[in-house]
Amino acid sequence: MNHRPARLRVPGRVLLLGGGSEIGREILLALDLPPGCEVVLAGRDEQRMAVAGADLPFRVRTAYYDATALESHQRFVDEVFAAGPVDLVVSAAGVLIDQELLDQDPLRAGLLVETNLTGHVTTLLAVAQHLRRQRQGMIVVLSSVAAVRPRKANYVYGAAKAGLDAFARGLADSLHGSGVRLLLVRPGFVIGRMTAGMAPAPASTTAAAVGAAVAAALANCSTVVWVPRSMGVLAGVMRLIPRPLWRKLPR
C-alpha cells in the first residue's frame, strides 16, 4: 500500500507501550520512520522485546513497563520524556484470555481490565500532559470491534475495550486544538499470537494489515480507522441484531 509518511520530527522518537506487541511492531515497520529515529519498546517481557526489536531498522532501546502497575505510570512517562521529546506514542498493551477461565477467576478478569483499560488511562493521561507542553505529537490507541457490543464469549475483554474506546474518544476531544492528534484503531479478529488456536472470525485481518492501515490513517490525519475498512459496516449491522439472536452467537 502506498501512503505518505506520518510527519515526525527528524530524527524523531517513538514510544511503543506493549513493546512485544505484534501489531505494534507492524505499525513501526509500516510508518516509514526517518533514519536515526529512536524507538522505545516498553513492556514486561525483555526477551520478547529483544526479539521484536532485533531487526527493526531504527535505534531501539527497551524499558520495563507494567500496564497493571498503575502507580508507576506517571514516573515512567516522565522519565521517557525527560530523555527528549516524543513524536508518537502507540498504546498497544493488551491481553486476551478465554472467557471460561475468567468466569472461574474474577481476580484474573480484573487484571485483564487493568491491562486493557485502566493501564491505558493512567499512562495516556500522563503522556497527554507532556504532549500538550510540546504542542505537537500523535497517539495511536488500539481498540477493537469487540468494543461495539458485548458478547457472552468475551464480555470481559469486550467491556474493557468498550471503556478504552470511550476514553480514547474523550481524550481526542480534550486534545483538540493542542497540536496533538489521536488515532483510534478498531481492528476485527487479528490472526496472530494472541488468537492462536482460535478459528478466524469473518473479515479477519493480520497484524501487517493493521500496521499498513494505521500508517495510512496517520498520514491522512484520520481520527478513526477500522481494519479491514468493511468492519465499520459490519459493526453497524452488529448493533441492530436482536438480543435473543445475539446471545446465540458462538463467539
PDB file of C-alpha atoms in Angstrom:
ATOM      1  CA  MET A   1       0.000   0.000   0.000  1.00  0.00           C
ATOM      2  CA  ASN A   2       1.385   3.415  -0.937  1.00  0.00           C
ATOM      3  CA  HIS A   3       0.951   6.194   1.577  1.00  0.00           C
ATOM      4  CA  ARG A   4       2.537   9.434   2.621  1.00  0.00           C
ATOM      5  CA  PRO A   5       4.716   9.082   5.726  1.00  0.00           C
ATOM      6  CA  ALA A   6       3.377  10.409   9.006  1.00  0.00           C
ATOM      7  CA  ARG A   7       5.010  13.723   9.913  1.00  0.00           C
ATOM      8  CA  LEU A   8       7.627  13.196  12.591  1.00  0.00           C
ATOM      9  CA  ARG A   9      10.422  15.499  13.565  1.00  0.00           C
ATOM     10  CA  VAL A  10      13.744  14.250  12.319  1.00  0.00           C
ATOM     11  CA  PRO A  11      15.167  12.066  13.734  1.00  0.00           C
ATOM     12  CA  GLY A  12      12.075  11.616  15.949  1.00  0.00           C
ATOM     13  CA  ARG A  13      11.255   9.419  18.911  1.00  0.00           C
ATOM     14  CA  VAL A  14       8.523   6.797  19.239  1.00  0.00           C
ATOM     15  CA  LEU A  15       7.216   5.074  22.382  1.00  0.00           C
ATOM     16  CA  LEU A  16       5.531   1.685  21.939  1.00  0.00           C
ATOM     17  CA  LEU A  17       3.585   0.661  25.055  1.00  0.00           C
ATOM     18  CA  GLY A  18       3.317  -3.099  24.869  1.00  0.00           C
ATOM     19  CA  GLY A  19       6.786  -3.436  23.376  1.00  0.00           C
ATOM     20  CA  GLY A  20       6.314  -7.098  22.436  1.00  0.00           C
ATOM     21  CA  SER A  21       3.055  -6.481  20.561  1.00  0.00           C
ATOM     22  CA  GLU A  22       2.877  -7.991  17.067  1.00  0.00           C
ATOM     23  CA  ILE A  23       0.553  -5.221  15.897  1.00  0.00           C
ATOM     24  CA  GLY A  24       2.756  -2.556  17.473  1.00  0.00           C
ATOM     25  CA  ARG A  25       5.795  -3.901  15.641  1.00  0.00           C
ATOM     26  CA  GLU A  26       3.946  -3.930  12.311  1.00  0.00           C
ATOM     27  CA  ILE A  27       2.864  -0.322  12.876  1.00  0.00           C
ATOM     28  CA  LEU A  28       6.501   0.691  13.371  1.00  0.00           C
ATOM     29  CA  LEU A  29       7.545  -1.109  10.194  1.00  0.00           C
ATOM     30  CA  ALA A  30       4.764   0.488   8.144  1.00  0.00           C
ATOM     31  CA  LEU A  31       5.431   4.058   9.267  1.00  0.00           C
ATOM     32  CA  ASP A  32       8.479   4.784   7.091  1.00  0.00           C
ATOM     33  CA  LEU A  33      10.182   6.423  10.051  1.00  0.00           C
ATOM     34  CA  PRO A  34      13.186   8.676   9.305  1.00  0.00           C
ATOM     35  CA  PRO A  35      16.782   7.398   9.644  1.00  0.00           C
ATOM     36  CA  GLY A  36      18.092   7.798  13.159  1.00  0.00           C
ATOM     37  CA  CYS A  37      14.660   7.529  14.705  1.00  0.00           C
ATOM     38  CA  GLU A  38      14.688   6.116  18.234  1.00  0.00           C
ATOM     39  CA  VAL A  39      12.043   3.597  19.246  1.00  0.00           C
ATOM     40  CA  VAL A  40      11.435   2.787  22.923  1.00  0.00           C
ATOM     41  CA  LEU A  41       9.873  -0.651  23.356  1.00  0.00           C
ATOM     42  CA  ALA A  42       8.153  -0.638  26.742  1.00  0.00           C
ATOM     43  CA  GLY A  43       6.915  -3.874  28.263  1.00  0.00           C
ATOM     44  CA  ARG A  44       7.413  -6.638  30.827  1.00  0.00           C
ATOM     45  CA  ASP A  45       8.938  -9.385  28.664  1.00  0.00           C
ATOM     46  CA  GLU A  46      12.543  -8.367  27.949  1.00  0.00           C
ATOM     47  CA  GLN A  47      13.210 -11.458  25.829  1.00  0.00           C
ATOM     48  CA  ARG A  48      10.172 -10.907  23.633  1.00  0.00           C
ATOM     49  CA  MET A  49      11.052  -7.235  23.165  1.00  0.00           C
ATOM     50  CA  ALA A  50      14.647  -8.145  22.281  1.00  0.00           C
ATOM     51  CA  VAL A  51      13.368 -10.459  19.556  1.00  0.00           C
ATOM     52  CA  ALA A  52      10.831  -7.891  18.339  1.00  0.00           C
ATOM     53  CA  GLY A  53      13.440  -5.152  18.148  1.00  0.00           C
ATOM     54  CA  ALA A  54      16.313  -7.190  16.724  1.00  0.00           C
ATOM     55  CA  ASP A  55      15.627  -6.446  13.051  1.00  0.00           C
ATOM     56  CA  LEU A  56      13.862  -3.101  13.341  1.00  0.00           C
ATOM     57  CA  PRO A  57      15.713  -0.508  11.200  1.00  0.00           C
ATOM     58  CA  PHE A  58      15.832   2.083  13.982  1.00  0.00           C
ATOM     59  CA  ARG A  59      17.745   2.845  17.142  1.00  0.00           C
ATOM     60  CA  VAL A  60      15.898   0.590  19.586  1.00  0.00           C
ATOM     61  CA  ARG A  61      16.000   0.520  23.356  1.00  0.00           C
ATOM     62  CA  THR A  62      13.810  -1.330  25.797  1.00  0.00           C
ATOM     63  CA  ALA A  63      12.277  -0.174  29.058  1.00  0.00           C
ATOM     64  CA  TYR A  64      10.397  -2.056  31.752  1.00  0.00           C
ATOM     65  CA  TYR A  65       6.711  -1.152  31.751  1.00  0.00           C
ATOM     66  CA  ASP A  66       3.878  -3.000  33.505  1.00  0.00           C
ATOM     67  CA  ALA A  67       0.411  -1.904  32.403  1.00  0.00           C
ATOM     68  CA  THR A  68      -1.065  -3.144  35.700  1.00  0.00           C
ATOM     69  CA  ALA A  69       1.407  -1.195  37.893  1.00  0.00           C
ATOM     70  CA  LEU A  70      -0.739   1.928  37.847  1.00  0.00           C
ATOM     71  CA  GLU A  71       1.236   3.838  40.473  1.00  0.00           C
ATOM     72  CA  SER A  72       4.385   3.643  38.318  1.00  0.00           C
ATOM     73  CA  HIS A  73       2.990   5.132  35.112  1.00  0.00           C
ATOM     74  CA  GLN A  74       3.423   8.845  35.800  1.00  0.00           C
ATOM     75  CA  ARG A  75       7.066   8.323  36.802  1.00  0.00           C
ATOM     76  CA  PHE A  76       7.729   6.057  33.825  1.00  0.00           C
ATOM     77  CA  VAL A  77       6.297   8.566  31.340  1.00  0.00           C
ATOM     78  CA  ASP A  78       8.151  11.472  32.979  1.00  0.00           C
ATOM     79  CA  GLU A  79      11.432   9.570  32.580  1.00  0.00           C
ATOM     80  CA  VAL A  80      10.794   8.798  28.900  1.00  0.00           C
ATOM     81  CA  PHE A  81      10.065  12.434  28.088  1.00  0.00           C
ATOM     82  CA  ALA A  82      12.977  13.641  30.209  1.00  0.00           C
ATOM     83  CA  ALA A  83      15.274  11.910  27.694  1.00  0.00           C
ATOM     84  CA  GLY A  84      13.825  14.000  24.846  1.00  0.00           C
ATOM     85  CA  PRO A  85      10.613  14.936  23.005  1.00  0.00           C
ATOM     86  CA  VAL A  86       8.383  12.097  21.846  1.00  0.00           C
ATOM     87  CA  ASP A  87       6.628  12.383  18.494  1.00  0.00           C
ATOM     88  CA  LEU A  88       4.448   9.282  18.526  1.00  0.00           C
ATOM     89  CA  VAL A  89       3.040   7.077  21.293  1.00  0.00           C
ATOM     90  CA  VAL A  90       1.461   3.740  20.324  1.00  0.00           C
ATOM     91  CA  SER A  91      -0.659   2.292  23.133  1.00  0.00           C
ATOM     92  CA  ALA A  92      -0.779  -1.418  22.275  1.00  0.00           C
ATOM     93  CA  ALA A  93      -0.571  -3.196  25.630  1.00  0.00           C
ATOM     94  CA  GLY A  94      -3.234  -5.865  25.903  1.00  0.00           C
ATOM     95  CA  VAL A  95      -4.128  -9.459  26.721  1.00  0.00           C
ATOM     96  CA  LEU A  96      -6.859 -11.813  25.537  1.00  0.00           C
ATOM     97  CA  ILE A  97      -7.908 -14.588  27.940  1.00  0.00           C
ATOM     98  CA  ASP A  98     -10.574 -17.232  27.412  1.00  0.00           C
ATOM     99  CA  GLN A  99     -13.870 -16.138  28.974  1.00  0.00           C
ATOM    100  CA  GLU A 100     -14.394 -19.531  30.652  1.00  0.00           C
ATOM    101  CA  LEU A 101     -11.141 -19.050  32.585  1.00  0.00           C
ATOM    102  CA  LEU A 102     -12.204 -15.555  33.628  1.00  0.00           C
ATOM    103  CA  ASP A 103     -15.583 -16.860  34.786  1.00  0.00           C
ATOM    104  CA  GLN A 104     -13.703 -19.079  37.250  1.00  0.00           C
ATOM    105  CA  ASP A 105     -11.144 -16.459  38.289  1.00  0.00           C
ATOM    106  CA  PRO A 106     -12.548 -12.960  38.917  1.00  0.00           C
ATOM    107  CA  LEU A 107      -9.151 -11.612  40.020  1.00  0.00           C
ATOM    108  CA  ARG A 108      -7.691 -12.601  36.673  1.00  0.00           C
ATOM    109  CA  ALA A 109     -10.580 -10.807  34.997  1.00  0.00           C
ATOM    110  CA  GLY A 110      -9.694  -7.712  36.989  1.00  0.00           C
ATOM    111  CA  LEU A 111      -6.088  -7.875  35.814  1.00  0.00           C
ATOM    112  CA  LEU A 112      -7.295  -8.167  32.228  1.00  0.00           C
ATOM    113  CA  VAL A 113      -9.295  -4.968  32.690  1.00  0.00           C
ATOM    114  CA  GLU A 114      -6.292  -3.208  34.222  1.00  0.00           C
ATOM    115  CA  THR A 115      -4.102  -4.244  31.290  1.00  0.00           C
ATOM    116  CA  ASN A 116      -6.604  -3.431  28.532  1.00  0.00           C
ATOM    117  CA  LEU A 117      -8.215  -0.331  30.046  1.00  0.00           C
ATOM    118  CA  THR A 118      -7.024   1.141  33.328  1.00  0.00           C
ATOM    119  CA  GLY A 119      -3.337   0.975  32.419  1.00  0.00           C
ATOM    120  CA  HIS A 120      -4.012   2.852  29.186  1.00  0.00           C
ATOM    121  CA  VAL A 121      -5.893   5.533  31.119  1.00  0.00           C
ATOM    122  CA  THR A 122      -3.193   6.222  33.717  1.00  0.00           C
ATOM    123  CA  THR A 123      -0.388   6.079  31.148  1.00  0.00           C
ATOM    124  CA  LEU A 124      -2.005   8.140  28.393  1.00  0.00           C
ATOM    125  CA  LEU A 125      -3.147  10.875  30.759  1.00  0.00           C
ATOM    126  CA  ALA A 126       0.500  11.238  31.801  1.00  0.00           C
ATOM    127  CA  VAL A 127       1.541  11.162  28.128  1.00  0.00           C
ATOM    128  CA  ALA A 128      -1.024  13.857  27.264  1.00  0.00           C
ATOM    129  CA  GLN A 129       0.479  16.203  29.870  1.00  0.00           C
ATOM    130  CA  HIS A 130       3.827  16.115  28.090  1.00  0.00           C
ATOM    131  CA  LEU A 131       2.465  16.225  24.546  1.00  0.00           C
ATOM    132  CA  ARG A 132       0.381  19.307  25.402  1.00  0.00           C
ATOM    133  CA  ARG A 133       3.533  21.034  26.614  1.00  0.00           C
ATOM    134  CA  GLN A 134       5.299  20.010  23.397  1.00  0.00           C
ATOM    135  CA  ARG A 135       2.321  21.374  21.403  1.00  0.00           C
ATOM    136  CA  GLN A 136       2.694  18.507  18.990  1.00  0.00           C
ATOM    137  CA  GLY A 137       2.649  14.730  18.850  1.00  0.00           C
ATOM    138  CA  MET A 138       0.500  11.744  17.907  1.00  0.00           C
ATOM    139  CA  ILE A 139      -1.150   8.991  19.939  1.00  0.00           C
ATOM    140  CA  VAL A 140      -2.372   5.692  18.499  1.00  0.00           C
ATOM    141  CA  VAL A 141      -4.805   3.694  20.652  1.00  0.00           C
ATOM    142  CA  LEU A 142      -5.673   0.096  19.786  1.00  0.00           C
ATOM    143  CA  SER A 143      -9.339  -0.567  20.437  1.00  0.00           C
ATOM    144  CA  SER A 144     -11.275  -3.468  18.874  1.00  0.00           C
ATOM    145  CA  VAL A 145     -14.504  -4.374  17.154  1.00  0.00           C
ATOM    146  CA  ALA A 146     -15.234  -6.113  20.478  1.00  0.00           C
ATOM    147  CA  ALA A 147     -15.928  -2.633  21.869  1.00  0.00           C
ATOM    148  CA  VAL A 148     -19.055  -2.318  19.728  1.00  0.00           C
ATOM    149  CA  ARG A 149     -21.259  -4.779  21.617  1.00  0.00           C
ATOM    150  CA  PRO A 150     -20.506  -7.250  24.425  1.00  0.00           C
ATOM    151  CA  ARG A 151     -20.781 -10.950  23.573  1.00  0.00           C
ATOM    152  CA  LYS A 152     -21.117 -13.799  26.022  1.00  0.00           C
ATOM    153  CA  ALA A 153     -17.962 -15.406  24.634  1.00  0.00           C
ATOM    154  CA  ASN A 154     -15.680 -12.487  25.579  1.00  0.00           C
ATOM    155  CA  TYR A 155     -17.694  -9.956  27.546  1.00  0.00           C
ATOM    156  CA  VAL A 156     -14.904  -9.013  29.994  1.00  0.00           C
ATOM    157  CA  TYR A 157     -12.498  -8.321  27.134  1.00  0.00           C
ATOM    158  CA  GLY A 158     -15.277  -6.502  25.255  1.00  0.00           C
ATOM    159  CA  ALA A 159     -16.157  -4.415  28.299  1.00  0.00           C
ATOM    160  CA  ALA A 160     -12.519  -3.341  28.733  1.00  0.00           C
ATOM    161  CA  LYS A 161     -12.220  -2.424  25.045  1.00  0.00           C
ATOM    162  CA  ALA A 162     -15.522  -0.516  25.172  1.00  0.00           C
ATOM    163  CA  GLY A 163     -14.179   1.514  28.091  1.00  0.00           C
ATOM    164  CA  LEU A 164     -10.904   2.132  26.279  1.00  0.00           C
ATOM    165  CA  ASP A 165     -12.734   3.175  23.129  1.00  0.00           C
ATOM    166  CA  ALA A 166     -14.823   5.714  25.052  1.00  0.00           C
ATOM    167  CA  PHE A 167     -11.769   7.017  26.916  1.00  0.00           C
ATOM    168  CA  ALA A 168      -9.813   7.471  23.685  1.00  0.00           C
ATOM    169  CA  ARG A 169     -12.651   9.405  22.040  1.00  0.00           C
ATOM    170  CA  GLY A 170     -12.904  11.692  25.038  1.00  0.00           C
ATOM    171  CA  LEU A 171      -9.150  12.198  25.206  1.00  0.00           C
ATOM    172  CA  ALA A 172      -9.085  13.043  21.485  1.00  0.00           C
ATOM    173  CA  ASP A 173     -11.716  15.726  22.059  1.00  0.00           C
ATOM    174  CA  SER A 174      -9.801  17.143  25.019  1.00  0.00           C
ATOM    175  CA  LEU A 175      -6.657  17.389  22.878  1.00  0.00           C
ATOM    176  CA  HIS A 176      -8.385  19.203  20.016  1.00  0.00           C
ATOM    177  CA  GLY A 177      -6.569  22.437  19.231  1.00  0.00           C
ATOM    178  CA  SER A 178      -3.499  21.490  21.290  1.00  0.00           C
ATOM    179  CA  GLY A 179      -1.414  20.352  18.311  1.00  0.00           C
ATOM    180  CA  VAL A 180      -1.714  16.740  19.483  1.00  0.00           C
ATOM    181  CA  ARG A 181      -3.655  14.177  17.435  1.00  0.00           C
ATOM    182  CA  LEU A 182      -5.125  10.837  18.483  1.00  0.00           C
ATOM    183  CA  LEU A 183      -5.922   7.968  16.140  1.00  0.00           C
ATOM    184  CA  LEU A 184      -8.355   5.304  17.376  1.00  0.00           C
ATOM    185  CA  VAL A 185      -7.851   1.899  15.719  1.00  0.00           C
ATOM    186  CA  ARG A 186     -10.635  -0.705  15.656  1.00  0.00           C
ATOM    187  CA  PRO A 187      -9.403  -3.973  14.183  1.00  0.00           C
ATOM    188  CA  GLY A 188     -11.537  -7.041  13.732  1.00  0.00           C
ATOM    189  CA  PHE A 189     -10.234 -10.510  14.556  1.00  0.00           C
ATOM    190  CA  VAL A 190      -6.442 -10.332  14.110  1.00  0.00           C
ATOM    191  CA  ILE A 191      -4.780 -13.615  13.181  1.00  0.00           C
ATOM    192  CA  GLY A 192      -1.613 -13.926  15.253  1.00  0.00           C
ATOM    193  CA  ARG A 193      -0.032 -14.967  18.549  1.00  0.00           C
ATOM    194  CA  MET A 194      -2.869 -13.611  20.703  1.00  0.00           C
ATOM    195  CA  THR A 195      -5.540 -15.571  18.793  1.00  0.00           C
ATOM    196  CA  ALA A 196      -3.500 -18.756  18.197  1.00  0.00           C
ATOM    197  CA  GLY A 197      -5.725 -21.846  18.277  1.00  0.00           C
ATOM    198  CA  MET A 198      -8.899 -19.878  17.566  1.00  0.00           C
ATOM    199  CA  ALA A 199     -10.798 -20.236  14.297  1.00  0.00           C
ATOM    200  CA  PRO A 200     -10.656 -16.937  12.376  1.00  0.00           C
ATOM    201  CA  ALA A 201     -13.862 -14.871  12.524  1.00  0.00           C
ATOM    202  CA  PRO A 202     -15.489 -13.291   9.443  1.00  0.00           C
ATOM    203  CA  ALA A 203     -13.484 -10.366   8.000  1.00  0.00           C
ATOM    204  CA  SER A 204     -10.361 -11.446   9.878  1.00  0.00           C
ATOM    205  CA  THR A 205      -7.222  -9.427   9.356  1.00  0.00           C
ATOM    206  CA  THR A 206      -3.486  -9.584  10.091  1.00  0.00           C
ATOM    207  CA  ALA A 207      -1.069  -7.520  12.150  1.00  0.00           C
ATOM    208  CA  ALA A 208       0.639  -6.358   8.955  1.00  0.00           C
ATOM    209  CA  ALA A 209      -2.679  -5.134   7.540  1.00  0.00           C
ATOM    210  CA  VAL A 210      -3.374  -3.226  10.755  1.00  0.00           C
ATOM    211  CA  GLY A 211       0.090  -1.654  10.573  1.00  0.00           C
ATOM    212  CA  ALA A 212      -0.447  -0.509   6.985  1.00  0.00           C
ATOM    213  CA  ALA A 213      -3.897   0.888   7.806  1.00  0.00           C
ATOM    214  CA  VAL A 214      -2.525   2.830  10.784  1.00  0.00           C
ATOM    215  CA  ALA A 215       0.290   4.330   8.712  1.00  0.00           C
ATOM    216  CA  ALA A 216      -2.155   5.451   6.026  1.00  0.00           C
ATOM    217  CA  ALA A 217      -4.591   6.838   8.611  1.00  0.00           C
ATOM    218  CA  LEU A 218      -1.870   8.866  10.343  1.00  0.00           C
ATOM    219  CA  ALA A 219      -0.715  10.278   7.024  1.00  0.00           C
ATOM    220  CA  ASN A 220      -4.288  11.253   6.156  1.00  0.00           C
ATOM    221  CA  CYS A 221      -4.929  12.810   9.602  1.00  0.00           C
ATOM    222  CA  SER A 222      -7.807  10.391  10.230  1.00  0.00           C
ATOM    223  CA  THR A 223      -9.256  10.113  13.714  1.00  0.00           C
ATOM    224  CA  VAL A 224     -10.706   6.570  13.498  1.00  0.00           C
ATOM    225  CA  VAL A 225      -9.763   3.598  11.353  1.00  0.00           C
ATOM    226  CA  TRP A 226     -11.487   0.212  11.050  1.00  0.00           C
ATOM    227  CA  VAL A 227      -9.374  -2.737   9.893  1.00  0.00           C
ATOM    228  CA  PRO A 228     -10.457  -4.002   7.458  1.00  0.00           C
ATOM    229  CA  ARG A 229     -12.499  -0.994   6.356  1.00  0.00           C
ATOM    230  CA  SER A 230     -15.574  -3.223   5.869  1.00  0.00           C
ATOM    231  CA  MET A 231     -15.530  -3.888   9.619  1.00  0.00           C
ATOM    232  CA  GLY A 232     -17.125  -0.483  10.172  1.00  0.00           C
ATOM    233  CA  VAL A 233     -20.169  -1.530   8.155  1.00  0.00           C
ATOM    234  CA  LEU A 234     -20.275  -4.907   9.877  1.00  0.00           C
ATOM    235  CA  ALA A 235     -20.171  -3.179  13.272  1.00  0.00           C
ATOM    236  CA  GLY A 236     -23.216  -1.134  12.293  1.00  0.00           C
ATOM    237  CA  VAL A 237     -25.080  -4.342  11.484  1.00  0.00           C
ATOM    238  CA  MET A 238     -23.963  -5.891  14.776  1.00  0.00           C
ATOM    239  CA  ARG A 239     -25.688  -3.095  16.705  1.00  0.00           C
ATOM    240  CA  LEU A 240     -29.007  -3.942  15.012  1.00  0.00           C
ATOM    241  CA  ILE A 241     -29.104  -7.689  15.698  1.00  0.00           C
ATOM    242  CA  PRO A 242     -31.892  -8.514  18.204  1.00  0.00           C
ATOM    243  CA  ARG A 243     -30.539  -9.623  21.576  1.00  0.00           C
ATOM    244  CA  PRO A 244     -32.147 -13.125  21.504  1.00  0.00           C
ATOM    245  CA  LEU A 245     -30.208 -13.786  18.287  1.00  0.00           C
ATOM    246  CA  TRP A 246     -27.064 -12.033  19.518  1.00  0.00           C
ATOM    247  CA  ARG A 247     -26.714 -14.256  22.575  1.00  0.00           C
ATOM    248  CA  LYS A 248     -26.762 -17.349  20.350  1.00  0.00           C
ATOM    249  CA  LEU A 249     -23.584 -16.354  18.543  1.00  0.00           C
ATOM    250  CA  PRO A 250     -20.852 -18.929  19.197  1.00  0.00           C
ATOM    251  CA  ARG A 251     -18.296 -16.172  19.890  1.00  0.00           C
TER     252      ARG A 251
END
